mmCIF file of C-alpha atoms in Angstrom:
data_model
loop_
_atom_site.group_PDB
_atom_site.id
_atom_site.type_symbol
_atom_site.label_atom_id
_atom_site.label_comp_id
_atom_site.label_asym_id
_atom_site.label_seq_id
_atom_site.Cartn_x
_atom_site.Cartn_y
_atom_site.Cartn_z
ATOM 1 C CA MET A 151 25.814 -48.474 -6.369
ATOM 2 C CA THR A 152 25.653 -52.094 -5.222
ATOM 3 C CA ALA A 153 23.270 -53.005 -8.025
ATOM 4 C CA THR A 154 25.713 -51.847 -10.703
ATOM 5 C CA THR A 155 28.585 -53.735 -9.072
ATOM 6 C CA ASP A 156 26.547 -56.940 -8.959
ATOM 7 C CA SER A 157 25.486 -56.574 -12.591
ATOM 8 C CA ARG A 158 29.101 -56.795 -13.807
ATOM 9 C CA THR A 159 29.312 -60.475 -12.880
ATOM 10 C CA PRO A 160 26.437 -62.349 -14.543
ATOM 11 C CA THR A 161 24.521 -64.749 -12.337
ATOM 12 C CA HIS A 162 24.537 -68.396 -13.349
ATOM 13 C CA LYS A 163 21.182 -69.650 -14.590
ATOM 14 C CA PRO A 164 20.649 -73.409 -14.970
ATOM 15 C CA ARG A 165 20.262 -74.455 -18.618
ATOM 16 C CA PRO A 166 19.741 -78.212 -18.427
ATOM 17 C CA LEU A 167 18.822 -78.714 -22.097
ATOM 18 C CA ILE A 168 21.927 -76.874 -23.324
ATOM 19 C CA ASP A 169 24.093 -78.743 -20.803
ATOM 20 C CA LEU A 170 22.602 -82.058 -21.959
ATOM 21 C CA ALA A 171 23.170 -81.257 -25.646
ATOM 22 C CA ILE A 172 26.751 -80.012 -25.258
ATOM 23 C CA SER A 173 27.943 -82.527 -22.667
ATOM 24 C CA ILE A 174 26.207 -85.699 -23.876
ATOM 25 C CA LEU A 175 24.247 -85.594 -27.150
ATOM 26 C CA ILE A 176 26.707 -83.770 -29.455
ATOM 27 C CA PRO A 177 29.850 -85.613 -28.208
ATOM 28 C CA SER A 178 28.058 -88.977 -28.440
ATOM 29 C CA PHE A 179 26.945 -88.257 -32.019
ATOM 30 C CA ILE A 180 30.483 -87.233 -33.037
ATOM 31 C CA LEU A 181 32.066 -90.315 -31.443
ATOM 32 C CA MET A 182 29.557 -92.743 -32.938
ATOM 33 C CA LYS A 183 29.207 -91.232 -36.430
ATOM 34 C CA LEU A 184 32.470 -89.415 -37.278
ATOM 35 C CA SER A 185 35.180 -91.777 -35.987
ATOM 36 C CA GLY A 186 35.646 -93.693 -39.246
ATOM 37 C CA GLU A 187 38.885 -93.260 -41.211
ATOM 38 C CA GLN A 188 36.913 -91.804 -44.126
ATOM 39 C CA ARG A 189 35.673 -89.032 -41.805
ATOM 40 C CA LEU A 190 37.595 -87.557 -38.865
ATOM 41 C CA GLY A 191 39.379 -90.705 -37.735
ATOM 42 C CA ALA A 192 39.388 -92.026 -34.185
ATOM 43 C CA ASP A 193 41.697 -89.367 -32.701
ATOM 44 C CA GLY A 194 40.139 -86.456 -34.611
ATOM 45 C CA ALA A 195 36.596 -87.410 -33.594
ATOM 46 C CA LEU A 196 37.673 -87.889 -29.968
ATOM 47 C CA LEU A 197 39.313 -84.445 -29.879
ATOM 48 C CA LEU A 198 36.256 -82.766 -31.438
ATOM 49 C CA ALA A 199 33.837 -84.608 -29.125
ATOM 50 C CA LEU A 200 35.811 -83.658 -26.024
ATOM 51 C CA ALA A 201 36.136 -80.035 -27.163
ATOM 52 C CA PHE A 202 32.407 -79.430 -26.574
ATOM 53 C CA PRO A 203 32.123 -80.272 -22.839
ATOM 54 C CA LEU A 204 35.657 -79.002 -22.188
ATOM 55 C CA GLY A 205 35.007 -75.682 -23.924
ATOM 56 C CA TRP A 206 31.563 -75.272 -22.342
ATOM 57 C CA GLY A 207 32.858 -76.023 -18.855
ATOM 58 C CA ALA A 208 35.785 -73.620 -19.239
ATOM 59 C CA PHE A 209 33.462 -70.925 -20.634
ATOM 60 C CA GLU A 210 31.103 -71.238 -17.639
ATOM 61 C CA LEU A 211 33.964 -71.164 -15.111
ATOM 62 C CA ILE A 212 35.498 -68.068 -16.723
ATOM 63 C CA LYS A 213 32.221 -66.214 -17.407
ATOM 64 C CA TYR A 214 30.792 -66.541 -13.908
ATOM 65 C CA ARG A 215 34.179 -66.054 -12.202
ATOM 66 C CA LYS A 216 33.295 -68.520 -9.515
ATOM 67 C CA PHE A 217 35.425 -71.478 -8.489
ATOM 68 C CA ASN A 218 33.302 -74.583 -8.708
ATOM 69 C CA PHE A 219 34.919 -77.758 -7.359
ATOM 70 C CA ILE A 220 32.518 -80.101 -9.164
ATOM 71 C CA ALA A 221 32.764 -78.213 -12.482
ATOM 72 C CA LEU A 222 36.562 -78.350 -12.198
ATOM 73 C CA LEU A 223 36.432 -82.119 -11.604
ATOM 74 C CA GLY A 224 34.225 -82.377 -14.695
ATOM 75 C CA LEU A 225 36.852 -80.603 -16.800
ATOM 76 C CA ILE A 226 39.573 -82.882 -15.388
ATOM 77 C CA SER A 227 37.400 -85.905 -16.185
ATOM 78 C CA VAL A 228 37.007 -84.840 -19.824
ATOM 79 C CA ALA A 229 40.750 -84.152 -20.118
ATOM 80 C CA LEU A 230 41.578 -87.598 -18.673
ATOM 81 C CA THR A 231 39.205 -89.302 -21.129
ATOM 82 C CA GLY A 232 41.030 -87.527 -23.953
ATOM 83 C CA GLY A 233 44.389 -88.597 -22.553
ATOM 84 C CA ILE A 234 43.330 -92.255 -22.295
ATOM 85 C CA GLY A 235 42.036 -92.242 -25.887
ATOM 86 C CA LEU A 236 44.848 -90.283 -27.525
ATOM 87 C CA LEU A 237 47.641 -92.104 -25.667
ATOM 88 C CA HIS A 238 45.957 -95.453 -26.413
ATOM 89 C CA LEU A 239 46.081 -96.546 -22.780
ATOM 90 C CA ASP A 240 44.436 -99.749 -21.526
ATOM 91 C CA ASN A 241 40.657 -99.167 -21.403
ATOM 92 C CA GLN A 242 40.698 -100.396 -17.782
ATOM 93 C CA TRP A 243 41.867 -96.869 -16.946
ATOM 94 C CA LEU A 244 38.662 -95.471 -18.414
ATOM 95 C CA ALA A 245 36.580 -97.498 -15.934
ATOM 96 C CA VAL A 246 38.846 -96.375 -13.083
ATOM 97 C CA LYS A 247 38.553 -92.748 -14.177
ATOM 98 C CA GLU A 248 34.768 -92.971 -14.549
ATOM 99 C CA ALA A 249 34.479 -94.295 -10.988
ATOM 100 C CA ALA A 250 37.115 -91.979 -9.503
ATOM 101 C CA ILE A 251 35.480 -88.606 -10.248
ATOM 102 C CA PRO A 252 32.125 -89.110 -8.435
ATOM 103 C CA GLY A 253 33.954 -91.232 -5.856
ATOM 104 C CA LEU A 254 36.246 -88.305 -5.034
ATOM 105 C CA ILE A 255 33.242 -86.011 -4.643
ATOM 106 C CA GLY A 256 31.586 -88.553 -2.319
ATOM 107 C CA ILE A 257 34.749 -88.733 -0.198
ATOM 108 C CA ALA A 258 34.987 -84.929 -0.160
ATOM 109 C CA VAL A 259 31.378 -84.718 1.079
ATOM 110 C CA LEU A 260 32.179 -87.179 3.887
ATOM 111 C CA VAL A 261 35.439 -85.437 4.834
ATOM 112 C CA SER A 262 33.630 -82.095 4.894
ATOM 113 C CA THR A 263 31.447 -83.354 7.757
ATOM 114 C CA ARG A 264 34.576 -83.084 9.951
ATOM 115 C CA THR A 265 34.979 -79.412 9.073
ATOM 116 C CA ARG A 266 32.935 -76.319 9.931
ATOM 117 C CA TYR A 267 31.576 -76.191 6.378
ATOM 118 C CA PRO A 268 29.892 -79.449 5.235
ATOM 119 C CA LEU A 269 29.671 -79.584 1.437
ATOM 120 C CA ILE A 270 25.899 -79.968 1.603
ATOM 121 C CA ARG A 271 25.814 -76.242 2.439
ATOM 122 C CA THR A 272 27.576 -75.539 -0.851
ATOM 123 C CA LEU A 273 25.444 -77.909 -2.920
ATOM 124 C CA LEU A 274 21.938 -77.602 -1.426
ATOM 125 C CA PHE A 275 21.704 -75.487 1.732
ATOM 126 C CA ASN A 276 23.051 -72.213 0.306
ATOM 127 C CA LYS A 277 21.778 -68.675 -0.254
ATOM 128 C CA THR A 278 21.203 -69.109 -3.985
ATOM 129 C CA VAL A 279 18.727 -71.931 -3.315
ATOM 130 C CA LEU A 280 17.276 -71.233 0.129
ATOM 131 C CA ASN A 281 16.567 -68.194 2.304
ATOM 132 C CA VAL A 282 19.299 -69.288 4.741
ATOM 133 C CA ASP A 283 19.198 -66.182 6.992
ATOM 134 C CA LYS A 284 15.442 -66.369 7.559
ATOM 135 C CA ILE A 285 15.648 -70.122 8.249
ATOM 136 C CA HIS A 286 18.442 -69.620 10.808
ATOM 137 C CA ASP A 287 16.517 -66.833 12.540
ATOM 138 C CA ARG A 288 13.471 -69.075 12.944
ATOM 139 C CA LEU A 289 15.583 -72.026 14.105
ATOM 140 C CA GLU A 290 17.250 -69.867 16.773
ATOM 141 C CA GLN A 291 13.906 -68.465 17.925
ATOM 142 C CA GLY A 292 12.528 -71.983 18.406
ATOM 143 C CA GLY A 293 15.740 -73.417 19.876
ATOM 144 C CA HIS A 294 15.961 -75.980 17.056
ATOM 145 C CA VAL A 295 19.452 -75.211 15.716
ATOM 146 C CA GLU A 296 21.092 -78.331 17.161
ATOM 147 C CA HIS A 297 18.245 -80.584 15.986
ATOM 148 C CA PHE A 298 18.498 -79.110 12.491
ATOM 149 C CA GLU A 299 22.283 -79.600 12.366
ATOM 150 C CA THR A 300 21.787 -83.301 13.216
ATOM 151 C CA ARG A 301 19.295 -83.646 10.348
ATOM 152 C CA LEU A 302 21.621 -81.732 8.020
ATOM 153 C CA MET A 303 24.451 -84.137 8.888
ATOM 154 C CA ARG A 304 22.175 -87.101 8.056
ATOM 155 C CA ALA A 305 21.348 -85.506 4.693
ATOM 156 C CA THR A 306 25.107 -85.073 4.102
ATOM 157 C CA TYR A 307 25.686 -88.816 4.507
ATOM 158 C CA TRP A 308 22.863 -89.506 2.048
ATOM 159 C CA LEU A 309 24.377 -87.003 -0.375
ATOM 160 C CA SER A 310 27.726 -88.798 -0.274
ATOM 161 C CA GLY A 311 25.826 -92.030 -0.912
ATOM 162 C CA THR A 312 24.436 -90.659 -4.193
ATOM 163 C CA PHE A 313 27.984 -89.979 -5.417
ATOM 164 C CA PHE A 314 29.168 -93.455 -4.375
ATOM 165 C CA PHE A 315 26.194 -94.931 -6.264
ATOM 166 C CA SER A 316 27.218 -92.888 -9.316
ATOM 167 C CA SER A 317 30.842 -94.043 -8.915
ATOM 168 C CA PHE A 318 29.851 -97.732 -8.795
ATOM 169 C CA MET A 319 27.453 -97.427 -11.759
ATOM 170 C CA ASN A 320 30.035 -95.516 -13.827
ATOM 171 C CA TYR A 321 32.555 -98.320 -13.293
ATOM 172 C CA VAL A 322 30.044 -101.053 -14.178
ATOM 173 C CA LEU A 323 28.866 -99.193 -17.292
ATOM 174 C CA ALA A 324 32.418 -98.524 -18.524
ATOM 175 C CA LYS A 325 33.493 -102.150 -18.000
ATOM 176 C CA TRP A 326 30.325 -103.433 -19.677
ATOM 177 C CA ILE A 327 30.340 -101.219 -22.782
ATOM 178 C CA VAL A 328 33.919 -100.073 -23.509
ATOM 179 C CA VAL A 329 35.836 -103.242 -24.399
ATOM 180 C CA SER A 330 37.804 -102.183 -27.504
ATOM 181 C CA PRO A 331 41.370 -100.803 -27.399
ATOM 182 C CA ALA A 332 41.676 -97.044 -26.896
ATOM 183 C CA GLY A 333 42.416 -95.031 -30.034
ATOM 184 C CA THR A 334 40.232 -97.174 -32.322
ATOM 185 C CA GLU A 335 36.963 -96.383 -34.081
ATOM 186 C CA ALA A 336 35.260 -99.120 -32.011
ATOM 187 C CA PHE A 337 36.527 -97.528 -28.772
ATOM 188 C CA ASN A 338 35.030 -94.175 -29.793
ATOM 189 C CA ASP A 339 31.724 -95.801 -30.742
ATOM 190 C CA GLU A 340 31.558 -97.562 -27.366
ATOM 191 C CA LEU A 341 32.542 -94.361 -25.561
ATOM 192 C CA GLY A 342 29.693 -92.553 -27.334
ATOM 193 C CA ARG A 343 27.188 -95.257 -26.332
ATOM 194 C CA MET A 344 28.454 -95.211 -22.747
ATOM 195 C CA THR A 345 28.019 -91.433 -22.614
ATOM 196 C CA LEU A 346 24.447 -91.704 -23.918
ATOM 197 C CA LEU A 347 23.507 -94.504 -21.513
ATOM 198 C CA SER A 348 25.069 -92.745 -18.533
ATOM 199 C CA TYR A 349 22.227 -90.218 -18.567
ATOM 200 C CA PRO A 350 19.224 -92.556 -18.073
ATOM 201 C CA MET A 351 21.180 -95.135 -16.038
ATOM 202 C CA ILE A 352 23.169 -92.826 -13.741
ATOM 203 C CA ALA A 353 22.288 -89.131 -14.022
ATOM 204 C CA ILE A 354 18.500 -89.505 -13.699
ATOM 205 C CA PRO A 355 18.616 -91.855 -10.650
ATOM 206 C CA SER A 356 21.184 -89.538 -9.027
ATOM 207 C CA MET A 357 18.927 -86.525 -9.675
ATOM 208 C CA ILE A 358 15.977 -88.374 -8.110
ATOM 209 C CA MET A 359 18.128 -89.099 -5.036
ATOM 210 C CA LEU A 360 19.148 -85.442 -4.820
ATOM 211 C CA MET A 361 15.508 -84.362 -5.083
ATOM 212 C CA ALA A 362 14.618 -86.789 -2.275
ATOM 213 C CA ILE A 363 17.376 -85.284 -0.088
ATOM 214 C CA PHE A 364 16.134 -81.771 -0.892
ATOM 215 C CA TYR A 365 12.569 -82.838 -0.016
ATOM 216 C CA TYR A 366 13.830 -84.258 3.294
ATOM 217 C CA LEU A 367 15.584 -80.936 4.008
ATOM 218 C CA TRP A 368 12.461 -78.955 3.137
ATOM 219 C CA LYS A 369 10.257 -81.137 5.367
ATOM 220 C CA THR A 370 12.770 -80.745 8.205
ATOM 221 C CA ILE A 371 12.913 -76.951 7.808
ATOM 222 C CA HIS A 372 9.134 -76.692 7.493
ATOM 223 C CA GLY A 373 8.596 -78.890 10.557
ATOM 224 C CA LEU A 374 11.057 -76.972 12.749
ATOM 225 C CA THR A 375 10.280 -73.403 11.604
ATOM 226 C CA GLY A 376 6.722 -73.467 10.266
ATOM 227 C CA LEU A 377 7.908 -71.620 7.138
ATOM 228 C CA SER A 378 6.106 -72.363 3.881
ATOM 229 C CA LEU A 379 7.943 -73.468 0.727
ATOM 230 C CA GLU A 380 7.644 -69.947 -0.722
ATOM 231 C CA GLU A 381 9.242 -68.462 2.412
ATOM 232 C CA ILE A 382 12.014 -71.072 2.466
ATOM 233 C CA MET A 383 13.097 -70.534 -1.144
ATOM 234 C CA ALA A 384 15.794 -67.916 -1.827
ATOM 235 C CA ASN A 385 13.697 -65.397 -3.824
ATOM 236 C CA SER A 386 11.263 -64.864 -0.929
ATOM 237 C CA GLY A 387 13.795 -62.614 0.764
ATOM 238 C CA GLN A 388 13.789 -60.267 -2.208
ATOM 239 C CA GLU A 389 10.015 -60.085 -2.261
ATOM 240 C CA SER A 390 9.845 -59.157 1.410
ATOM 241 C CA GLN A 391 12.220 -56.234 0.845
ATOM 242 C CA HIS A 392 9.868 -54.463 -1.574
#
């Protein structure tokens, strides 16, 4: 009975290539190539470009029926970019917006350390990624729970640091590239270039930082519990049930 209930809500599977195409490549192409007056015009191209990440994000939120704070911030970010462009606001607001979204996440990660549920548990140390129950059992058996929590808190501070890095780089990139007035073809072209450059200059370094934090967590768990990588990962629990 439980299997059929679970099957009604599809599980989210990472699709990085599709995410990259819909969120970065297609919008950038539209902004850079279709913003001319003889094509879609500045406003038309901006609306079409924003429709892809906005529609994809909304589709994922609705399909998987799971509130995702970061995905929601992403949708808000796209909507704000559209507002700045369509209302022809000063492009300074674009730089502020670009810095604000990851900055807010970084602050939320820090604030969460004062609660019972640090955000690192949602982002990295959760049951979809790691075999949390098995890890906790081993930590309790060895009397290492408190030591692990200290290490987890350190990883949380590093995690917030990755978002602050992203916030700073977003601001610098926006100020450097987007210099034309909002609502113009040049603004759209610069917005497209900024979106393309944000991947190698911001997303990839941030992913490397996240991988380093995950490696630190794995080494900590392995050192305190003796569990192998296969045992630590989430799917090991399913294998042991068969």
